[in-house]
Amino acid sequence: MSTQKITIDTVIDAPVARVWQAYSTPADITQWNFASDDWCCPSASADLKVGGAYSARMEAKDGSFGFDFDAVYEEVEPNKALTLAMSDGRKARTTFEVENGKTKVTTTFDAEDQNPVDMQRDGWQAILNNFKHHVEGEDCV
């Protein structure tokens, strides 16, 4: 397994409490957790505690492909940070920092071995951009 880490980030014009809520609440997650408008996230669950399970179903809207993203929370520090341990052993840590009344969201994750690093970075960044649009109340993707 690759030990290469990839970092993505965005700054969201919203208070950290709202950003945290949208990032960790299943009803919100289903609204933003996809990289393009031809995909969707029909279901999500989040037992927001250390050892709690996280799951999100991602599907192409045309039904041609779909997968479950499953992980376990290893760190939960409300409004500050969370770490997910994915079922394949990789980890993703997301931090929330207040900057001039806005919230900087940074995710660092372990790259996987099946796809090029640039493709992984672009896909995760697209999801994070979609998250930003959701929180700021803009049209998604």
mmCIF file of N, CA and C in Angstrom:
data_model
loop_
_atom_site.group_PDB
_atom_site.id
_atom_site.type_symbol
_atom_site.label_atom_id
_atom_site.label_comp_id
_atom_site.label_asym_id
_atom_site.label_seq_id
_atom_site.Cartn_x
_atom_site.Cartn_y
_atom_site.Cartn_z
ATOM 1 N N MET A 1 0.845 -1.184 0.000
ATOM 2 C CA MET A 1 0.000 0.000 0.000
ATOM 3 C C MET A 1 0.883 1.237 0.000
ATOM 4 N N SER A 2 0.467 2.230 -0.747
ATOM 5 C CA SER A 2 1.185 3.491 -0.841
ATOM 6 C C SER A 2 1.173 4.223 0.494
ATOM 7 N N THR A 3 2.273 4.901 0.790
ATOM 8 C CA THR A 3 2.294 5.740 1.981
ATOM 9 C C THR A 3 2.267 7.213 1.590
ATOM 10 N N GLN A 4 2.069 7.488 0.300
ATOM 11 C CA GLN A 4 2.007 8.863 -0.153
ATOM 12 C C GLN A 4 0.745 9.526 0.383
ATOM 13 N N LYS A 5 0.888 10.759 0.857
ATOM 14 C CA LYS A 5 -0.248 11.517 1.367
ATOM 15 C C LYS A 5 -0.599 12.621 0.383
ATOM 16 N N ILE A 6 -1.882 12.891 0.270
ATOM 17 C CA ILE A 6 -2.403 13.938 -0.603
ATOM 18 C C ILE A 6 -3.174 14.911 0.280
ATOM 19 N N THR A 7 -2.969 16.209 0.056
ATOM 20 C CA THR A 7 -3.670 17.229 0.833
ATOM 21 C C THR A 7 -4.493 18.110 -0.101
ATOM 22 N N ILE A 8 -5.725 18.353 0.297
ATOM 23 C CA ILE A 8 -6.630 19.246 -0.409
ATOM 24 C C ILE A 8 -7.204 20.227 0.605
ATOM 25 N N ASP A 9 -7.672 21.382 0.146
ATOM 26 C CA ASP A 9 -8.283 22.318 1.085
ATOM 27 C C ASP A 9 -9.191 23.296 0.368
ATOM 28 N N THR A 10 -9.985 23.998 1.168
ATOM 29 C CA THR A 10 -10.853 25.061 0.677
ATOM 30 C C THR A 10 -11.169 25.979 1.846
ATOM 31 N N VAL A 11 -11.557 27.197 1.542
ATOM 32 C CA VAL A 11 -11.999 28.139 2.568
ATOM 33 C C VAL A 11 -13.477 28.410 2.323
ATOM 34 N N ILE A 12 -14.278 28.236 3.369
ATOM 35 C CA ILE A 12 -15.728 28.345 3.263
ATOM 36 C C ILE A 12 -16.202 29.567 4.044
ATOM 37 N N ASP A 13 -17.036 30.346 3.415
ATOM 38 C CA ASP A 13 -17.568 31.551 4.038
ATOM 39 C C ASP A 13 -18.754 31.186 4.929
ATOM 40 N N ALA A 14 -18.429 30.580 6.078
ATOM 41 C CA ALA A 14 -19.443 30.161 7.046
ATOM 42 C C ALA A 14 -18.743 29.889 8.377
ATOM 43 N N PRO A 15 -19.488 30.008 9.468
ATOM 44 C CA PRO A 15 -18.906 29.711 10.786
ATOM 45 C C PRO A 15 -18.535 28.234 10.906
ATOM 46 N N VAL A 16 -17.528 27.963 11.699
ATOM 47 C CA VAL A 16 -17.025 26.600 11.843
ATOM 48 C C VAL A 16 -18.108 25.631 12.323
ATOM 49 N N ALA A 17 -19.010 26.065 13.182
ATOM 50 C CA ALA A 17 -20.060 25.161 13.671
ATOM 51 C C ALA A 17 -20.962 24.694 12.528
ATOM 52 N N ARG A 18 -21.290 25.587 11.599
ATOM 53 C CA ARG A 18 -22.112 25.207 10.448
ATOM 54 C C ARG A 18 -21.342 24.273 9.518
ATOM 55 N N VAL A 19 -20.065 24.568 9.308
ATOM 56 C CA VAL A 19 -19.231 23.739 8.440
ATOM 57 C C VAL A 19 -19.113 22.333 9.025
ATOM 58 N N TRP A 20 -18.846 22.242 10.311
ATOM 59 C CA TRP A 20 -18.745 20.942 10.993
ATOM 60 C C TRP A 20 -20.047 20.161 10.839
ATOM 61 N N GLN A 21 -21.161 20.822 11.080
ATOM 62 C CA GLN A 21 -22.461 20.157 10.989
ATOM 63 C C GLN A 21 -22.670 19.579 9.595
ATOM 64 N N ALA A 22 -22.397 20.378 8.573
ATOM 65 C CA ALA A 22 -22.607 19.927 7.199
ATOM 66 C C ALA A 22 -21.662 18.790 6.817
ATOM 67 N N TYR A 23 -20.477 18.765 7.419
ATOM 68 C CA TYR A 23 -19.495 17.736 7.102
ATOM 69 C C TYR A 23 -19.806 16.412 7.804
ATOM 70 N N SER A 24 -20.518 16.485 8.934
ATOM 71 C CA SER A 24 -20.673 15.287 9.765
ATOM 72 C C SER A 24 -22.106 14.790 9.927
ATOM 73 N N THR A 25 -23.068 15.439 9.306
ATOM 74 C CA THR A 25 -24.476 15.052 9.432
ATOM 75 C C THR A 25 -24.928 14.327 8.158
ATOM 76 N N PRO A 26 -25.449 13.089 8.289
ATOM 77 C CA PRO A 26 -25.834 12.324 7.096
ATOM 78 C C PRO A 26 -26.757 13.066 6.129
ATOM 79 N N ALA A 27 -27.732 13.809 6.630
ATOM 80 C CA ALA A 27 -28.647 14.534 5.737
ATOM 81 C C ALA A 27 -27.890 15.545 4.880
ATOM 82 N N ASP A 28 -26.857 16.166 5.435
ATOM 83 C CA ASP A 28 -26.029 17.082 4.651
ATOM 84 C C ASP A 28 -25.092 16.315 3.727
ATOM 85 N N ILE A 29 -24.472 15.255 4.237
ATOM 86 C CA ILE A 29 -23.489 14.488 3.457
ATOM 87 C C ILE A 29 -24.084 14.037 2.119
ATOM 88 N N THR A 30 -25.334 13.605 2.136
ATOM 89 C CA THR A 30 -25.956 13.139 0.886
ATOM 90 C C THR A 30 -26.145 14.266 -0.130
ATOM 91 N N GLN A 31 -26.060 15.509 0.318
ATOM 92 C CA GLN A 31 -26.247 16.652 -0.578
ATOM 93 C C GLN A 31 -24.963 17.087 -1.284
ATOM 94 N N TRP A 32 -23.799 16.676 -0.768
ATOM 95 C CA TRP A 32 -22.546 17.171 -1.348
ATOM 96 C C TRP A 32 -21.493 16.107 -1.656
ATOM 97 N N ASN A 33 -21.652 14.894 -1.193
ATOM 98 C CA ASN A 33 -20.583 13.896 -1.252
ATOM 99 C C ASN A 33 -20.508 13.181 -2.600
ATOM 100 N N PHE A 34 -20.186 13.959 -3.639
ATOM 101 C CA PHE A 34 -19.969 13.421 -4.981
ATOM 102 C C PHE A 34 -19.160 14.453 -5.746
ATOM 103 N N ALA A 35 -18.428 13.988 -6.754
ATOM 104 C CA ALA A 35 -17.467 14.853 -7.442
ATOM 105 C C ALA A 35 -18.031 15.558 -8.669
ATOM 106 N N SER A 36 -19.123 15.054 -9.223
ATOM 107 C CA SER A 36 -19.679 15.673 -10.426
ATOM 108 C C SER A 36 -21.195 15.506 -10.423
ATOM 109 N N ASP A 37 -21.861 16.291 -11.252
ATOM 110 C CA ASP A 37 -23.324 16.301 -11.224
ATOM 111 C C ASP A 37 -23.965 15.049 -11.824
ATOM 112 N N ASP A 38 -23.165 14.139 -12.395
ATOM 113 C CA ASP A 38 -23.732 12.884 -12.879
ATOM 114 C C ASP A 38 -23.614 11.764 -11.836
ATOM 115 N N TRP A 39 -23.189 12.133 -10.622
ATOM 116 C CA TRP A 39 -23.110 11.203 -9.498
ATOM 117 C C TRP A 39 -23.984 11.718 -8.365
ATOM 118 N N CYS A 40 -24.287 10.835 -7.420
ATOM 119 C CA CYS A 40 -25.060 11.231 -6.249
ATOM 120 C C CYS A 40 -24.627 10.382 -5.053
ATOM 121 N N CYS A 41 -25.091 10.790 -3.897
ATOM 122 C CA CYS A 41 -24.839 10.056 -2.652
ATOM 123 C C CYS A 41 -26.209 9.784 -2.033
ATOM 124 N N PRO A 42 -26.839 8.663 -2.415
ATOM 125 C CA PRO A 42 -28.212 8.413 -1.969
ATOM 126 C C PRO A 42 -28.369 8.123 -0.478
ATOM 127 N N SER A 43 -27.282 7.689 0.180
ATOM 128 C CA SER A 43 -27.396 7.410 1.610
ATOM 129 C C SER A 43 -26.048 7.601 2.297
ATOM 130 N N ALA A 44 -26.133 7.955 3.575
ATOM 131 C CA ALA A 44 -24.935 8.112 4.400
ATOM 132 C C ALA A 44 -25.321 7.866 5.847
ATOM 133 N N SER A 45 -24.355 7.401 6.620
ATOM 134 C CA SER A 45 -24.549 7.270 8.061
ATOM 135 C C SER A 45 -23.253 7.667 8.743
ATOM 136 N N ALA A 46 -23.397 8.238 9.940
ATOM 137 C CA ALA A 46 -22.224 8.722 10.668
ATOM 138 C C ALA A 46 -22.477 8.598 12.158
ATOM 139 N N ASP A 47 -21.829 7.630 12.783
ATOM 140 C CA ASP A 47 -21.879 7.464 14.235
ATOM 141 C C ASP A 47 -20.675 8.239 14.777
ATOM 142 N N LEU A 48 -20.866 9.524 14.988
ATOM 143 C CA LEU A 48 -19.794 10.480 15.210
ATOM 144 C C LEU A 48 -19.173 10.353 16.600
ATOM 145 N N LYS A 49 -18.368 9.294 16.760
ATOM 146 C CA LYS A 49 -17.616 9.072 17.992
ATOM 147 C C LYS A 49 -16.434 8.176 17.647
ATOM 148 N N VAL A 50 -15.406 8.224 18.466
ATOM 149 C CA VAL A 50 -14.259 7.350 18.230
ATOM 150 C C VAL A 50 -14.749 5.901 18.259
ATOM 151 N N GLY A 51 -14.417 5.157 17.202
ATOM 152 C CA GLY A 51 -14.882 3.785 17.052
ATOM 153 C C GLY A 51 -16.205 3.674 16.320
ATOM 154 N N GLY A 52 -16.853 4.803 16.054
ATOM 155 C CA GLY A 52 -18.130 4.806 15.353
ATOM 156 C C GLY A 52 -17.943 4.601 13.859
ATOM 157 N N ALA A 53 -18.960 4.077 13.218
ATOM 158 C CA ALA A 53 -18.896 3.769 11.795
ATOM 159 C C ALA A 53 -19.368 4.952 10.945
ATOM 160 N N TYR A 54 -18.713 5.101 9.798
ATOM 161 C CA TYR A 54 -19.102 6.065 8.765
ATOM 162 C C TYR A 54 -19.323 5.274 7.493
ATOM 163 N N SER A 55 -20.381 5.605 6.767
ATOM 164 C CA SER A 55 -20.638 4.944 5.496
ATOM 165 C C SER A 55 -21.342 5.914 4.559
ATOM 166 N N ALA A 56 -20.948 5.895 3.307
ATOM 167 C CA ALA A 56 -21.616 6.695 2.285
ATOM 168 C C ALA A 56 -21.701 5.870 1.009
ATOM 169 N N ARG A 57 -22.867 5.850 0.418
ATOM 170 C CA ARG A 57 -23.083 5.174 -0.859
ATOM 171 C C ARG A 57 -22.934 6.201 -1.972
ATOM 172 N N MET A 58 -22.069 5.922 -2.923
ATOM 173 C CA MET A 58 -21.885 6.811 -4.064
ATOM 174 C C MET A 58 -22.289 6.044 -5.319
ATOM 175 N N GLU A 59 -23.086 6.715 -6.166
ATOM 176 C CA GLU A 59 -23.582 6.052 -7.372
ATOM 177 C C GLU A 59 -23.627 7.012 -8.549
ATOM 178 N N ALA A 60 -23.398 6.470 -9.734
ATOM 179 C CA ALA A 60 -23.659 7.228 -10.960
ATOM 180 C C ALA A 60 -25.175 7.344 -11.084
ATOM 181 N N LYS A 61 -25.652 8.524 -11.452
ATOM 182 C CA LYS A 61 -27.103 8.728 -11.547
ATOM 183 C C LYS A 61 -27.759 7.820 -12.573
ATOM 184 N N ASP A 62 -27.002 7.380 -13.581
ATOM 185 C CA ASP A 62 -27.573 6.493 -14.603
ATOM 186 C C ASP A 62 -27.574 5.027 -14.168
ATOM 187 N N GLY A 63 -27.089 4.752 -12.946
ATOM 188 C CA GLY A 63 -27.098 3.394 -12.422
ATOM 189 C C GLY A 63 -25.982 2.509 -12.931
ATOM 190 N N SER A 64 -25.046 3.052 -13.692
ATOM 191 C CA SER A 64 -24.005 2.230 -14.303
ATOM 192 C C SER A 64 -22.920 1.779 -13.333
ATOM 193 N N PHE A 65 -22.764 2.467 -12.220
ATOM 194 C CA PHE A 65 -21.718 2.110 -11.272
ATOM 195 C C PHE A 65 -22.037 2.708 -9.910
ATOM 196 N N GLY A 66 -21.554 2.059 -8.865
ATOM 197 C CA GLY A 66 -21.727 2.568 -7.514
ATOM 198 C C GLY A 66 -20.807 1.836 -6.560
ATOM 199 N N PHE A 67 -20.558 2.446 -5.436
ATOM 200 C CA PHE A 67 -19.724 1.797 -4.423
ATOM 201 C C PHE A 67 -20.035 2.378 -3.047
ATOM 202 N N ASP A 68 -19.684 1.610 -2.023
ATOM 203 C CA ASP A 68 -19.831 2.052 -0.644
ATOM 204 C C ASP A 68 -18.475 2.488 -0.130
ATOM 205 N N PHE A 69 -18.447 3.641 0.508
ATOM 206 C CA PHE A 69 -17.241 4.151 1.161
ATOM 207 C C PHE A 69 -17.475 3.947 2.652
ATOM 208 N N ASP A 70 -16.727 3.005 3.248
ATOM 209 C CA ASP A 70 -16.892 2.664 4.656
ATOM 210 C C ASP A 70 -15.624 2.980 5.429
ATOM 211 N N ALA A 71 -15.805 3.487 6.642
ATOM 212 C CA ALA A 71 -14.670 3.831 7.489
ATOM 213 C C ALA A 71 -15.113 3.840 8.946
ATOM 214 N N VAL A 72 -14.125 3.998 9.818
ATOM 215 C CA VAL A 72 -14.370 4.094 11.257
ATOM 216 C C VAL A 72 -13.701 5.370 11.746
ATOM 217 N N TYR A 73 -14.393 6.106 12.595
ATOM 218 C CA TYR A 73 -13.809 7.317 13.166
ATOM 219 C C TYR A 73 -12.718 6.955 14.168
ATOM 220 N N GLU A 74 -11.517 7.486 13.957
ATOM 221 C CA GLU A 74 -10.418 7.302 14.905
ATOM 222 C C GLU A 74 -10.207 8.537 15.771
ATOM 223 N N GLU A 75 -10.669 9.685 15.286
ATOM 224 C CA GLU A 75 -10.549 10.952 16.011
ATOM 225 C C GLU A 75 -11.807 11.755 15.741
ATOM 226 N N VAL A 76 -12.388 12.299 16.798
ATOM 227 C CA VAL A 76 -13.530 13.191 16.656
ATOM 228 C C VAL A 76 -13.347 14.317 17.663
ATOM 229 N N GLU A 77 -13.007 15.484 17.176
ATOM 230 C CA GLU A 77 -12.860 16.670 18.003
ATOM 231 C C GLU A 77 -13.768 17.737 17.400
ATOM 232 N N PRO A 78 -15.000 17.860 17.903
ATOM 233 C CA PRO A 78 -15.988 18.734 17.291
ATOM 234 C C PRO A 78 -15.455 20.125 16.944
ATOM 235 N N ASN A 79 -15.796 20.553 15.722
ATOM 236 C CA ASN A 79 -15.412 21.853 15.177
ATOM 237 C C ASN A 79 -13.909 22.015 14.952
ATOM 238 N N LYS A 80 -13.137 20.934 15.123
ATOM 239 C CA LYS A 80 -11.684 21.033 14.953
ATOM 240 C C LYS A 80 -11.102 19.983 14.021
ATOM 241 N N ALA A 81 -11.393 18.704 14.264
ATOM 242 C CA ALA A 81 -10.753 17.665 13.454
ATOM 243 C C ALA A 81 -11.497 16.336 13.556
ATOM 244 N N LEU A 82 -11.355 15.544 12.502
ATOM 245 C CA LEU A 82 -11.780 14.145 12.557
ATOM 246 C C LEU A 82 -10.889 13.328 11.648
ATOM 247 N N THR A 83 -10.700 12.078 12.053
ATOM 248 C CA THR A 83 -9.886 11.148 11.277
ATOM 249 C C THR A 83 -10.701 9.897 11.014
ATOM 250 N N LEU A 84 -10.702 9.465 9.758
ATOM 251 C CA LEU A 84 -11.372 8.242 9.351
ATOM 252 C C LEU A 84 -10.333 7.197 8.969
ATOM 253 N N ALA A 85 -10.531 5.984 9.454
ATOM 254 C CA ALA A 85 -9.727 4.839 9.022
ATOM 255 C C ALA A 85 -10.596 4.057 8.048
ATOM 256 N N MET A 86 -10.159 4.006 6.785
ATOM 257 C CA MET A 86 -10.934 3.334 5.745
ATOM 258 C C MET A 86 -10.759 1.821 5.841
ATOM 259 N N SER A 87 -11.690 1.109 5.231
ATOM 260 C CA SER A 87 -11.678 -0.348 5.321
ATOM 261 C C SER A 87 -10.439 -0.976 4.691
ATOM 262 N N ASP A 88 -9.754 -0.252 3.794
ATOM 263 C CA ASP A 88 -8.548 -0.791 3.166
ATOM 264 C C ASP A 88 -7.268 -0.410 3.934
ATOM 265 N N GLY A 89 -7.419 0.219 5.104
ATOM 266 C CA GLY A 89 -6.258 0.559 5.932
ATOM 267 C C GLY A 89 -5.756 1.984 5.765
ATOM 268 N N ARG A 90 -6.236 2.693 4.749
ATOM 269 C CA ARG A 90 -5.815 4.079 4.564
ATOM 270 C C ARG A 90 -6.532 4.974 5.563
ATOM 271 N N LYS A 91 -6.004 6.180 5.746
ATOM 272 C CA LYS A 91 -6.616 7.140 6.658
ATOM 273 C C LYS A 91 -6.824 8.465 5.960
ATOM 274 N N ALA A 92 -7.799 9.208 6.473
ATOM 275 C CA ALA A 92 -8.064 10.570 6.000
ATOM 276 C C ALA A 92 -8.344 11.427 7.230
ATOM 277 N N ARG A 93 -7.598 12.524 7.361
ATOM 278 C CA ARG A 93 -7.793 13.443 8.490
ATOM 279 C C ARG A 93 -8.235 14.792 7.945
ATOM 280 N N THR A 94 -9.324 15.314 8.492
ATOM 281 C CA THR A 94 -9.867 16.604 8.083
ATOM 282 C C THR A 94 -9.832 17.551 9.270
ATOM 283 N N THR A 95 -9.316 18.760 9.034
ATOM 284 C CA THR A 95 -9.264 19.776 10.073
ATOM 285 C C THR A 95 -10.107 20.978 9.667
ATOM 286 N N PHE A 96 -10.584 21.686 10.674
ATOM 287 C CA PHE A 96 -11.438 22.856 10.497
ATOM 288 C C PHE A 96 -10.799 23.994 11.286
ATOM 289 N N GLU A 97 -10.361 25.046 10.569
ATOM 290 C CA GLU A 97 -9.676 26.169 11.215
ATOM 291 C C GLU A 97 -10.399 27.469 10.895
ATOM 292 N N VAL A 98 -10.635 28.278 11.932
ATOM 293 C CA VAL A 98 -11.254 29.584 11.735
ATOM 294 C C VAL A 98 -10.191 30.551 11.227
ATOM 295 N N GLU A 99 -10.512 31.221 10.107
ATOM 296 C CA GLU A 99 -9.613 32.214 9.508
ATOM 297 C C GLU A 99 -10.432 33.428 9.091
ATOM 298 N N ASN A 100 -10.278 34.524 9.813
ATOM 299 C CA ASN A 100 -10.964 35.775 9.464
ATOM 300 C C ASN A 100 -12.466 35.593 9.278
ATOM 301 N N GLY A 101 -13.104 34.881 10.199
ATOM 302 C CA GLY A 101 -14.542 34.675 10.141
ATOM 303 C C GLY A 101 -14.994 33.610 9.160
ATOM 304 N N LYS A 102 -14.058 32.997 8.469
ATOM 305 C CA LYS A 102 -14.364 31.906 7.544
ATOM 306 C C LYS A 102 -13.774 30.622 8.107
ATOM 307 N N THR A 103 -14.019 29.511 7.455
ATOM 308 C CA THR A 103 -13.511 28.229 7.929
ATOM 309 C C THR A 103 -12.672 27.566 6.845
ATOM 310 N N LYS A 104 -11.416 27.289 7.172
ATOM 311 C CA LYS A 104 -10.543 26.544 6.258
ATOM 312 C C LYS A 104 -10.688 25.059 6.581
ATOM 313 N N VAL A 105 -11.033 24.290 5.568
ATOM 314 C CA VAL A 105 -11.168 22.838 5.697
ATOM 315 C C VAL A 105 -10.018 22.208 4.924
ATOM 316 N N THR A 106 -9.237 21.385 5.611
ATOM 317 C CA THR A 106 -8.091 20.714 4.999
ATOM 318 C C THR A 106 -8.211 19.218 5.239
ATOM 319 N N THR A 107 -8.091 18.446 4.178
ATOM 320 C CA THR A 107 -8.091 16.989 4.305
ATOM 321 C C THR A 107 -6.776 16.452 3.763
ATOM 322 N N THR A 108 -6.131 15.612 4.565
ATOM 323 C CA THR A 108 -4.938 14.889 4.132
ATOM 324 C C THR A 108 -5.277 13.410 4.181
ATOM 325 N N PHE A 109 -5.093 12.738 3.057
ATOM 326 C CA PHE A 109 -5.452 11.315 2.995
ATOM 327 C C PHE A 109 -4.338 10.501 2.351
ATOM 328 N N ASP A 110 -4.322 9.226 2.704
ATOM 329 C CA ASP A 110 -3.366 8.290 2.119
ATOM 330 C C ASP A 110 -3.828 7.935 0.710
ATOM 331 N N ALA A 111 -2.930 8.052 -0.239
ATOM 332 C CA ALA A 111 -3.245 7.684 -1.621
ATOM 333 C C ALA A 111 -3.447 6.174 -1.714
ATOM 334 N N GLU A 112 -4.285 5.774 -2.640
ATOM 335 C CA GLU A 112 -4.431 4.338 -2.918
ATOM 336 C C GLU A 112 -3.587 3.997 -4.134
ATOM 337 N N ASP A 113 -3.429 2.720 -4.409
ATOM 338 C CA ASP A 113 -2.510 2.272 -5.444
ATOM 339 C C ASP A 113 -3.132 2.062 -6.825
ATOM 340 N N GLN A 114 -4.465 2.099 -6.941
ATOM 341 C CA GLN A 114 -5.100 1.763 -8.212
ATOM 342 C C GLN A 114 -5.185 2.921 -9.202
ATOM 343 N N ASN A 115 -5.211 4.146 -8.711
ATOM 344 C CA ASN A 115 -5.402 5.302 -9.590
ATOM 345 C C ASN A 115 -4.271 6.302 -9.428
ATOM 346 N N PRO A 116 -3.971 7.083 -10.480
ATOM 347 C CA PRO A 116 -2.905 8.079 -10.385
ATOM 348 C C PRO A 116 -3.206 9.110 -9.292
ATOM 349 N N VAL A 117 -2.139 9.601 -8.662
ATOM 350 C CA VAL A 117 -2.261 10.573 -7.576
ATOM 351 C C VAL A 117 -3.045 11.808 -8.026
ATOM 352 N N ASP A 118 -2.755 12.317 -9.222
ATOM 353 C CA ASP A 118 -3.459 13.508 -9.709
ATOM 354 C C ASP A 118 -4.961 13.265 -9.814
ATOM 355 N N MET A 119 -5.340 12.084 -10.255
ATOM 356 C CA MET A 119 -6.755 11.741 -10.381
ATOM 357 C C MET A 119 -7.421 11.692 -8.999
ATOM 358 N N GLN A 120 -6.718 11.105 -8.023
ATOM 359 C CA GLN A 120 -7.253 11.041 -6.668
ATOM 360 C C GLN A 120 -7.398 12.447 -6.084
ATOM 361 N N ARG A 121 -6.356 13.257 -6.235
ATOM 362 C CA ARG A 121 -6.395 14.627 -5.705
ATOM 363 C C ARG A 121 -7.551 15.400 -6.343
ATOM 364 N N ASP A 122 -7.681 15.307 -7.662
ATOM 365 C CA ASP A 122 -8.730 16.043 -8.363
ATOM 366 C C ASP A 122 -10.123 15.582 -7.927
ATOM 367 N N GLY A 123 -10.301 14.293 -7.745
ATOM 368 C CA GLY A 123 -11.605 13.763 -7.327
ATOM 369 C C GLY A 123 -11.982 14.201 -5.924
ATOM 370 N N TRP A 124 -11.054 14.077 -4.990
ATOM 371 C CA TRP A 124 -11.322 14.502 -3.618
ATOM 372 C C TRP A 124 -11.515 16.014 -3.556
ATOM 373 N N GLN A 125 -10.738 16.768 -4.337
ATOM 374 C CA GLN A 125 -10.896 18.229 -4.341
ATOM 375 C C GLN A 125 -12.258 18.614 -4.914
ATOM 376 N N ALA A 126 -12.718 17.914 -5.933
ATOM 377 C CA ALA A 126 -14.035 18.201 -6.508
ATOM 378 C C ALA A 126 -15.137 17.970 -5.469
ATOM 379 N N ILE A 127 -15.005 16.918 -4.681
ATOM 380 C CA ILE A 127 -15.982 16.664 -3.612
ATOM 381 C C ILE A 127 -15.922 17.790 -2.578
ATOM 382 N N LEU A 128 -14.716 18.206 -2.204
ATOM 383 C CA LEU A 128 -14.570 19.288 -1.230
ATOM 384 C C LEU A 128 -15.129 20.597 -1.789
ATOM 385 N N ASN A 129 -14.922 20.850 -3.073
ATOM 386 C CA ASN A 129 -15.502 22.041 -3.697
ATOM 387 C C ASN A 129 -17.028 21.980 -3.674
ATOM 388 N N ASN A 130 -17.581 20.801 -3.916
ATOM 389 C CA ASN A 130 -19.021 20.608 -3.863
ATOM 390 C C ASN A 130 -19.527 20.863 -2.436
ATOM 391 N N PHE A 131 -18.756 20.425 -1.457
ATOM 392 C CA PHE A 131 -19.087 20.676 -0.048
ATOM 393 C C PHE A 131 -19.143 22.180 0.215
ATOM 394 N N LYS A 132 -18.145 22.895 -0.251
ATOM 395 C CA LYS A 132 -18.107 24.360 -0.086
ATOM 396 C C LYS A 132 -19.370 24.993 -0.677
ATOM 397 N N HIS A 133 -19.737 24.603 -1.895
ATOM 398 C CA HIS A 133 -20.927 25.147 -2.534
ATOM 399 C C HIS A 133 -22.182 24.838 -1.724
ATOM 400 N N HIS A 134 -22.264 23.625 -1.188
ATOM 401 C CA HIS A 134 -23.411 23.228 -0.375
ATOM 402 C C HIS A 134 -23.519 24.119 0.865
ATOM 403 N N VAL A 135 -22.434 24.268 1.583
ATOM 404 C CA VAL A 135 -22.453 25.052 2.826
ATOM 405 C C VAL A 135 -22.770 26.522 2.547
ATOM 406 N N GLU A 136 -22.204 27.046 1.483
ATOM 407 C CA GLU A 136 -22.421 28.458 1.166
ATOM 408 C C GLU A 136 -23.754 28.707 0.475
ATOM 409 N N GLY A 137 -24.508 27.631 0.240
ATOM 410 C CA GLY A 137 -25.848 27.775 -0.324
ATOM 411 C C GLY A 137 -25.895 27.984 -1.813
ATOM 412 N N GLU A 138 -24.794 27.676 -2.493
ATOM 413 C CA GLU A 138 -24.751 27.812 -3.946
ATOM 414 C C GLU A 138 -25.258 26.526 -4.588
ATOM 415 N N ASP A 139 -25.535 26.599 -5.878
ATOM 416 C CA ASP A 139 -25.896 25.387 -6.611
ATOM 417 C C ASP A 139 -24.698 24.450 -6.609
ATOM 418 N N CYS A 140 -24.932 23.184 -6.387
ATOM 419 C CA CYS A 140 -23.842 22.217 -6.335
ATOM 420 C C CYS A 140 -23.386 21.838 -7.738
ATOM 421 N N VAL A 141 -22.093 21.660 -7.872
ATOM 422 C CA VAL A 141 -21.374 21.255 -9.075
ATOM 423 C C VAL A 141 -21.924 21.869 -10.344
#
